[in-house]
Short mmCIF file of N, CA and C in Angstrom, two decimals:
data_model
loop_
_atom_site.label_atom_id
_atom_site.label_comp_id
_atom_site.label_asym_id
_atom_site.label_seq_id
_atom_site.Cartn_x
_atom_site.Cartn_y
_atom_site.Cartn_z
N MET M 68 3.59 11.04 14.70
CA MET M 68 4.76 11.29 12.92
C MET M 68 3.58 12.43 12.40
N SER M 69 4.42 13.15 11.76
CA SER M 69 3.33 14.02 10.79
C SER M 69 3.19 13.58 9.81
N THR M 70 2.36 14.59 8.96
CA THR M 70 1.34 13.72 7.86
C THR M 70 2.66 13.76 6.67
N GLU M 71 3.80 14.12 6.64
CA GLU M 71 4.68 14.66 5.70
C GLU M 71 5.14 12.95 5.69
N THR M 72 5.71 12.93 7.45
CA THR M 72 6.77 11.68 7.45
C THR M 72 5.71 10.56 7.27
N ASN M 73 4.50 10.58 7.33
CA ASN M 73 3.62 9.39 6.90
C ASN M 73 4.30 9.26 5.49
N LYS M 74 3.55 10.42 4.65
CA LYS M 74 3.92 9.87 3.63
C LYS M 74 5.06 9.58 3.07
N ALA M 75 6.25 9.86 3.73
CA ALA M 75 7.51 9.38 3.18
C ALA M 75 7.65 7.94 3.32
N ILE M 76 6.96 7.66 4.73
CA ILE M 76 6.99 5.68 5.10
C ILE M 76 6.37 4.98 4.05
N ALA M 77 5.70 5.82 3.36
CA ALA M 77 4.23 4.67 2.46
C ALA M 77 5.14 4.70 1.04
N THR M 78 6.01 6.27 1.01
CA THR M 78 6.59 6.17 -0.43
C THR M 78 7.70 5.24 -0.61
N LYS M 79 8.32 5.04 0.88
CA LYS M 79 9.74 4.42 0.93
C LYS M 79 9.64 2.82 0.60
N MET M 80 8.24 2.69 1.25
CA MET M 80 8.16 0.76 1.31
C MET M 80 7.78 0.56 -0.09
N LEU M 81 7.15 1.69 -1.35
CA LEU M 81 6.78 1.53 -2.22
C LEU M 81 8.01 1.41 -3.00
N ALA M 82 9.09 2.40 -3.03
CA ALA M 82 10.22 2.37 -3.69
C ALA M 82 10.97 1.30 -3.47
N ALA M 83 11.55 0.60 -2.14
CA ALA M 83 11.67 -0.66 -1.57
C ALA M 83 11.31 -2.16 -2.57
N VAL M 84 9.78 -1.93 -3.03
CA VAL M 84 9.42 -2.81 -3.46
C VAL M 84 9.94 -2.88 -4.87
N ASP M 85 10.05 -1.61 -5.46
CA ASP M 85 10.02 -1.77 -7.23
C ASP M 85 11.46 -1.41 -7.02
N ALA M 86 12.70 -1.58 -6.34
CA ALA M 86 13.90 -2.01 -6.20
C ALA M 86 14.22 -3.41 -6.09
N GLY M 87 12.84 -4.06 -5.92
CA GLY M 87 12.90 -6.02 -5.75
C GLY M 87 13.34 -6.01 -4.76
N ASN M 88 13.62 -4.76 -3.43
CA ASN M 88 14.16 -5.47 -1.64
C ASN M 88 12.99 -5.58 -0.95
N LEU M 89 12.55 -6.82 -0.82
CA LEU M 89 11.18 -7.04 -0.13
C LEU M 89 12.07 -7.05 1.10
N ASP M 90 13.15 -7.25 1.46
CA ASP M 90 13.73 -7.41 2.83
C ASP M 90 13.59 -6.06 3.58
N VAL M 91 13.77 -5.04 2.80
CA VAL M 91 14.15 -3.51 3.06
C VAL M 91 12.28 -3.36 2.74
N ALA M 92 11.16 -3.34 2.08
CA ALA M 92 10.10 -2.96 2.09
C ALA M 92 9.07 -3.90 3.38
N VAL M 93 9.80 -4.81 4.07
CA VAL M 93 8.57 -5.71 5.36
C VAL M 93 9.13 -4.53 6.35
N GLN M 94 10.61 -4.22 6.61
CA GLN M 94 10.78 -3.28 7.30
C GLN M 94 9.70 -2.22 7.82
N TYR M 95 9.08 -1.79 6.50
CA TYR M 95 8.36 -0.68 7.11
C TYR M 95 6.64 -0.74 7.46
N LEU M 96 6.84 -2.03 7.33
CA LEU M 96 5.33 -2.84 8.42
C LEU M 96 5.40 -3.17 9.73
N ALA M 97 4.68 -3.12 10.42
CA ALA M 97 4.64 -3.26 11.67
C ALA M 97 4.37 -5.08 11.87
N PRO M 98 5.21 -5.35 13.24
CA PRO M 98 5.28 -6.75 13.85
C PRO M 98 3.84 -7.33 13.44
N ASP M 99 2.78 -6.73 13.91
CA ASP M 99 1.02 -7.19 13.74
C ASP M 99 0.80 -6.09 12.45
N PHE M 100 0.72 -5.92 11.42
CA PHE M 100 0.63 -5.72 10.12
C PHE M 100 -0.34 -6.45 9.88
N GLN M 101 -1.41 -5.98 9.13
CA GLN M 101 -2.70 -6.44 8.63
C GLN M 101 -2.66 -5.88 7.04
N ALA M 102 -2.94 -6.72 6.38
CA ALA M 102 -3.34 -6.04 5.16
C ALA M 102 -4.65 -6.61 4.42
N HIS M 103 -5.48 -5.57 3.78
CA HIS M 103 -7.11 -6.45 3.45
C HIS M 103 -6.84 -5.76 2.24
N LEU M 104 -7.19 -6.66 1.22
CA LEU M 104 -7.02 -6.79 -0.16
C LEU M 104 -7.90 -7.24 -0.51
N GLN M 105 -8.80 -5.91 -1.58
CA GLN M 105 -10.07 -6.54 -1.97
C GLN M 105 -10.54 -7.52 -2.79
N GLY M 106 -11.74 -8.43 -2.36
CA GLY M 106 -11.45 -9.45 -2.76
C GLY M 106 -10.87 -10.49 -2.35
N ASN M 107 -10.63 -10.49 -0.86
CA ASN M 107 -9.73 -11.37 -0.54
C ASN M 107 -10.34 -11.53 1.06
N PRO M 108 -11.10 -12.60 1.31
CA PRO M 108 -11.93 -12.46 2.53
C PRO M 108 -10.74 -12.33 3.51
N GLN M 109 -10.20 -12.87 3.74
CA GLN M 109 -9.34 -12.94 4.77
C GLN M 109 -7.96 -11.79 4.74
N PRO M 110 -7.66 -11.02 6.48
CA PRO M 110 -6.52 -10.01 5.56
C PRO M 110 -5.04 -11.12 5.83
N PHE M 111 -4.45 -10.52 5.42
CA PHE M 111 -2.78 -11.38 5.59
C PHE M 111 -2.29 -10.41 6.48
N ASP M 112 -0.98 -11.52 6.66
CA ASP M 112 0.18 -10.37 8.08
C ASP M 112 1.18 -10.27 7.27
N ARG M 113 1.93 -9.50 7.40
CA ARG M 113 3.50 -9.51 6.72
C ARG M 113 3.88 -10.51 6.06
N ASP M 114 4.17 -11.64 6.43
CA ASP M 114 4.37 -13.22 5.42
C ASP M 114 3.88 -13.22 4.69
N GLY M 115 2.35 -12.50 4.06
CA GLY M 115 1.36 -13.06 3.31
C GLY M 115 1.63 -12.36 2.57
N TRP M 116 1.74 -10.62 2.79
CA TRP M 116 2.55 -9.86 1.99
C TRP M 116 3.41 -10.15 1.21
N ARG M 117 4.20 -10.38 2.08
CA ARG M 117 5.40 -11.02 1.11
C ARG M 117 5.69 -11.76 0.23
N GLN M 118 4.79 -12.33 0.69
CA GLN M 118 4.38 -14.12 -0.61
C GLN M 118 3.71 -13.14 -1.58
N PHE M 119 2.64 -12.36 -1.43
CA PHE M 119 1.92 -11.84 -2.67
C PHE M 119 2.75 -10.97 -3.47
N GLY M 120 3.84 -10.16 -2.73
CA GLY M 120 5.05 -9.44 -3.46
C GLY M 120 5.21 -10.43 -4.58
N GLU M 121 6.05 -11.16 -3.75
CA GLU M 121 7.27 -12.68 -4.67
C GLU M 121 6.58 -13.34 -5.71
N MET M 122 5.24 -13.46 -5.47
CA MET M 122 4.37 -14.16 -7.10
C MET M 122 4.11 -12.84 -7.44
N PHE M 123 4.37 -11.73 -7.48
CA PHE M 123 4.47 -10.82 -8.71
C PHE M 123 5.71 -10.41 -8.79
N ARG M 124 6.47 -10.58 -7.93
CA ARG M 124 8.14 -10.62 -8.89
C ARG M 124 8.49 -11.40 -9.92
N ALA M 125 7.84 -12.75 -8.90
CA ALA M 125 8.12 -14.07 -10.28
C ALA M 125 7.57 -13.76 -11.51
N GLY M 126 6.59 -13.46 -11.46
CA GLY M 126 5.57 -13.03 -12.54
C GLY M 126 5.87 -11.90 -13.53
N PHE M 127 6.69 -11.08 -13.09
CA PHE M 127 6.54 -9.76 -13.71
C PHE M 127 8.39 -8.73 -14.29
N SER M 128 8.49 -8.29 -14.83
CA SER M 128 10.09 -7.75 -15.14
C SER M 128 9.37 -6.30 -14.74
N ASN M 129 10.91 -5.60 -14.63
CA ASN M 129 10.49 -4.19 -14.89
C ASN M 129 9.89 -3.28 -14.23
N SER M 130 9.34 -3.84 -13.06
CA SER M 130 8.18 -3.25 -12.21
C SER M 130 8.18 -2.03 -11.56
N ARG M 131 7.29 -0.69 -11.21
CA ARG M 131 7.21 0.35 -10.88
C ARG M 131 6.33 0.53 -10.64
N HIS M 132 6.09 1.24 -9.62
CA HIS M 132 5.04 2.31 -8.98
C HIS M 132 4.98 3.73 -9.59
N GLU M 133 3.91 3.67 -10.02
CA GLU M 133 3.69 5.52 -10.84
C GLU M 133 3.18 6.18 -9.69
N ILE M 134 3.35 7.09 -8.46
CA ILE M 134 2.62 7.87 -7.39
C ILE M 134 1.96 8.60 -8.42
N LEU M 135 0.72 8.58 -8.19
CA LEU M 135 -0.30 9.47 -9.07
C LEU M 135 -0.70 10.67 -8.00
N ASP M 136 -1.19 10.31 -7.14
CA ASP M 136 -1.88 11.45 -5.96
C ASP M 136 -1.72 10.39 -4.56
N ILE M 137 -1.11 11.19 -3.59
CA ILE M 137 -1.21 10.75 -2.09
C ILE M 137 -1.46 12.20 -1.28
N ILE M 138 -2.21 11.52 -0.38
CA ILE M 138 -2.96 12.14 0.97
C ILE M 138 -2.83 11.76 1.83
N ALA M 139 -2.86 12.58 2.99
CA ALA M 139 -2.49 12.33 4.15
C ALA M 139 -3.11 13.13 5.31
N GLU M 140 -3.82 12.15 6.34
CA GLU M 140 -4.23 12.86 7.29
C GLU M 140 -4.64 12.48 8.30
N GLY M 141 -3.78 12.97 9.72
CA GLY M 141 -3.61 12.13 11.24
C GLY M 141 -2.73 10.47 10.32
N ASP M 142 -3.41 9.74 10.63
CA ASP M 142 -2.37 8.34 10.77
C ASP M 142 -2.32 8.05 9.50
N ARG M 143 -3.48 8.45 8.55
CA ARG M 143 -3.77 7.83 7.22
C ARG M 143 -2.92 8.46 5.95
N VAL M 144 -2.33 7.49 5.17
CA VAL M 144 -1.75 8.14 4.10
C VAL M 144 -2.42 7.28 2.86
N VAL M 145 -3.32 7.67 1.80
CA VAL M 145 -3.90 6.91 0.42
C VAL M 145 -3.35 7.79 -0.48
N THR M 146 -2.91 6.80 -1.63
CA THR M 146 -1.57 6.63 -2.26
C THR M 146 -2.62 5.88 -3.46
N ARG M 147 -2.55 6.58 -4.64
CA ARG M 147 -3.27 6.24 -5.67
C ARG M 147 -1.66 5.77 -6.62
N THR M 148 -1.78 4.69 -7.03
CA THR M 148 -0.73 4.58 -7.89
C THR M 148 -1.05 3.44 -9.02
N ARG M 149 -0.07 4.07 -10.10
CA ARG M 149 0.23 3.12 -11.17
C ARG M 149 0.63 1.76 -11.71
N TRP M 150 0.56 1.11 -11.49
CA TRP M 150 2.25 0.04 -11.25
C TRP M 150 1.98 -0.63 -12.67
N GLN M 151 3.70 -0.48 -13.27
CA GLN M 151 4.01 -1.26 -14.42
C GLN M 151 4.16 -2.08 -14.26
N ALA M 152 4.40 -3.11 -15.46
CA ALA M 152 5.28 -4.45 -16.17
C ALA M 152 5.53 -5.34 -17.06
N THR M 153 6.39 -5.59 -16.79
CA THR M 153 6.63 -6.91 -18.04
C THR M 153 6.39 -8.21 -17.51
N HIS M 154 5.02 -8.51 -18.26
CA HIS M 154 4.51 -9.84 -18.24
C HIS M 154 5.91 -11.54 -18.37
N GLN M 155 6.75 -11.81 -17.53
CA GLN M 155 7.77 -12.47 -18.33
C GLN M 155 7.53 -13.90 -17.92
N ASP M 156 6.95 -14.10 -17.23
CA ASP M 156 6.69 -15.35 -16.63
C ASP M 156 5.07 -15.97 -16.28
N THR M 157 4.80 -17.12 -15.88
CA THR M 157 3.57 -17.72 -15.51
C THR M 157 3.18 -16.71 -14.23
N PHE M 158 2.07 -16.25 -14.40
CA PHE M 158 1.03 -15.73 -13.14
C PHE M 158 -0.21 -16.38 -13.29
N GLN M 159 -0.25 -16.53 -11.85
CA GLN M 159 -2.24 -17.35 -11.46
C GLN M 159 -2.34 -18.06 -12.95
N GLY M 160 -1.68 -18.67 -13.25
CA GLY M 160 -1.94 -19.85 -14.63
C GLY M 160 -1.69 -19.37 -15.53
N VAL M 161 -1.45 -18.20 -16.19
CA VAL M 161 -1.28 -17.29 -17.14
C VAL M 161 0.03 -17.81 -17.44
N PRO M 162 0.19 -17.96 -18.71
CA PRO M 162 1.63 -18.07 -19.34
C PRO M 162 2.32 -16.72 -19.61
N PRO M 163 3.49 -17.03 -19.66
CA PRO M 163 4.01 -15.41 -20.13
C PRO M 163 3.75 -14.91 -21.88
N THR M 164 3.07 -13.65 -21.27
CA THR M 164 2.91 -13.09 -22.65
C THR M 164 4.16 -11.97 -23.48
N GLY M 165 4.70 -11.40 -22.23
CA GLY M 165 5.87 -10.34 -22.76
C GLY M 165 4.89 -8.63 -23.12
N LYS M 166 3.66 -9.01 -22.89
CA LYS M 166 3.25 -7.70 -22.74
C LYS M 166 3.29 -6.92 -21.72
N GLN M 167 3.58 -5.80 -21.68
CA GLN M 167 3.65 -4.16 -20.70
C GLN M 167 2.22 -4.33 -20.35
N VAL M 168 2.24 -4.48 -18.78
CA VAL M 168 0.85 -4.63 -17.97
C VAL M 168 0.59 -3.17 -17.15
N THR M 169 -0.47 -2.99 -16.90
CA THR M 169 -0.49 -1.66 -15.77
C THR M 169 -1.59 -2.08 -14.50
N LEU M 170 -1.46 -1.83 -13.45
CA LEU M 170 -2.46 -2.12 -12.69
C LEU M 170 -2.41 -1.22 -11.50
N ASP M 171 -3.96 -0.50 -11.71
CA ASP M 171 -4.21 1.06 -10.71
C ASP M 171 -4.52 0.38 -9.24
N SER M 172 -4.52 0.98 -8.75
CA SER M 172 -4.80 1.16 -7.54
C SER M 172 -4.97 1.85 -6.32
N VAL M 173 -5.58 1.91 -5.41
CA VAL M 173 -5.90 3.06 -4.17
C VAL M 173 -5.42 2.07 -2.57
N MET M 174 -4.62 2.55 -2.13
CA MET M 174 -3.59 2.14 -0.68
C MET M 174 -4.09 3.09 0.42
N ILE M 175 -4.62 2.77 1.27
CA ILE M 175 -4.91 3.37 2.39
C ILE M 175 -3.97 2.74 4.02
N ALA M 176 -3.12 3.51 4.18
CA ALA M 176 -2.52 2.60 5.38
C ALA M 176 -2.57 3.48 6.17
N ARG M 177 -2.04 2.49 7.79
CA ARG M 177 -2.31 3.34 8.56
C ARG M 177 -1.41 3.22 9.52
N VAL M 178 -0.59 4.24 9.58
CA VAL M 178 0.97 4.36 9.92
C VAL M 178 0.71 5.09 11.79
N VAL M 179 1.99 3.95 12.42
CA VAL M 179 2.13 3.87 13.56
C VAL M 179 3.51 3.94 14.12
N GLY M 180 3.89 4.65 14.74
CA GLY M 180 5.08 5.11 14.82
C GLY M 180 5.93 5.44 13.53
N ASP M 181 6.76 4.51 13.50
CA ASP M 181 7.52 4.45 11.98
C ASP M 181 7.66 3.42 10.84
N GLN M 182 6.15 2.90 11.09
CA GLN M 182 5.50 1.17 10.19
C GLN M 182 4.36 1.87 10.06
N ILE M 183 4.40 1.09 9.16
CA ILE M 183 2.12 0.53 8.21
C ILE M 183 1.66 -0.24 9.16
N ALA M 184 1.04 0.05 10.01
CA ALA M 184 0.33 -1.02 10.73
C ALA M 184 -1.23 -1.58 10.13
N GLU M 185 -1.31 -0.94 9.15
CA GLU M 185 -2.74 -2.12 8.30
C GLU M 185 -2.87 -1.23 6.98
N TYR M 186 -3.25 -2.17 5.93
CA TYR M 186 -3.58 -1.30 4.61
C TYR M 186 -4.64 -2.15 4.07
N TRP M 187 -5.48 -1.04 3.46
CA TRP M 187 -6.18 -1.61 2.91
C TRP M 187 -5.93 -1.06 1.48
N VAL M 188 -6.02 -2.13 0.28
CA VAL M 188 -6.13 -1.92 -1.02
C VAL M 188 -6.92 -2.31 -2.30
N THR M 189 -7.60 -1.35 -2.73
CA THR M 189 -8.44 -1.45 -4.21
C THR M 189 -7.72 -1.56 -5.20
N VAL M 190 -7.85 -2.74 -6.20
CA VAL M 190 -7.34 -2.82 -7.22
C VAL M 190 -8.12 -3.33 -8.67
N ASP M 191 -7.51 -3.09 -9.74
CA ASP M 191 -8.28 -3.21 -10.93
C ASP M 191 -8.16 -4.51 -11.33
N MET M 192 -8.25 -5.59 -10.79
CA MET M 192 -7.85 -6.89 -11.19
C MET M 192 -8.44 -7.36 -12.39
N THR M 193 -9.91 -6.76 -12.53
CA THR M 193 -10.48 -7.39 -13.76
C THR M 193 -9.87 -6.81 -14.92
N GLY M 194 -9.54 -6.21 -14.95
CA GLY M 194 -9.04 -4.92 -15.82
C GLY M 194 -7.59 -5.36 -16.00
N PHE M 195 -6.96 -5.65 -14.71
CA PHE M 195 -5.56 -6.35 -15.17
C PHE M 195 -5.40 -7.98 -15.25
N MET M 196 -6.09 -8.20 -15.38
CA MET M 196 -6.42 -9.87 -15.93
C MET M 196 -6.97 -9.78 -17.64
N GLN M 197 -7.72 -8.80 -17.59
CA GLN M 197 -8.25 -8.73 -19.32
C GLN M 197 -6.93 -8.38 -19.97
N GLN M 198 -5.72 -7.37 -19.32
CA GLN M 198 -4.75 -7.41 -20.28
C GLN M 198 -3.82 -8.75 -20.53
N LEU M 199 -4.17 -8.98 -19.21
CA LEU M 199 -3.31 -10.84 -20.03
C LEU M 199 -3.91 -11.72 -20.90
N GLY M 200 -5.04 -11.17 -21.01
CA GLY M 200 -6.05 -12.22 -22.10
C GLY M 200 -6.48 -12.91 -21.02
N ALA M 201 -6.86 -13.35 -19.99
CA ALA M 201 -7.16 -14.33 -18.96
C ALA M 201 -8.84 -13.76 -18.26
N ALA M 202 -8.85 -12.59 -18.77
CA ALA M 202 -10.43 -12.34 -18.40
C ALA M 202 -10.95 -11.51 -19.60
N GLN M 203 -12.51 -12.05 -19.63
CA GLN M 203 -13.18 -11.18 -21.29
C GLN M 203 -13.47 -9.91 -20.75
N SER M 204 -13.28 -9.05 -21.76
CA SER M 204 -14.34 -7.69 -21.33
C SER M 204 -15.59 -7.42 -21.35
N VAL M 205 -15.92 -7.12 -20.69
CA VAL M 205 -17.35 -7.06 -20.63
C VAL M 205 -18.29 -6.02 -20.76
N ALA M 206 -19.23 -5.70 -22.16
CA ALA M 206 -19.64 -4.81 -23.01
C ALA M 206 -21.02 -4.35 -22.42
N ALA M 207 -20.98 -3.01 -22.14
CA ALA M 207 -22.72 -2.48 -21.30
C ALA M 207 -23.42 -2.38 -22.75
#
């Protein structure tokens, strides 16, 4: 596949997530898909990825990814995004705040054929949880 096609696959998967259509989003993931999420000791498969997405969809509304950068070379696509949403329901034990929150991430996708075979995701969960009031800010 061309790098432009690989970028389109990564972009379409995020668009399906933003539309709330995890059934379509999962179709962009290979059957043997593995996601490596920062701080998570074990990678998870398509079902685990779907459950992760459902957890965020349950806790937040009006979610969308803003693609800040997208770079592709060979079978890899690097996407730097800013996810924005409204905290509408309990998330990881934090009651709804009604706050508009953001979550910055860098995702590296390995594309095989027309599907994402592997993801490496780095996110600022500390900053995210601080926005929800669930983590303290650390002063330097």
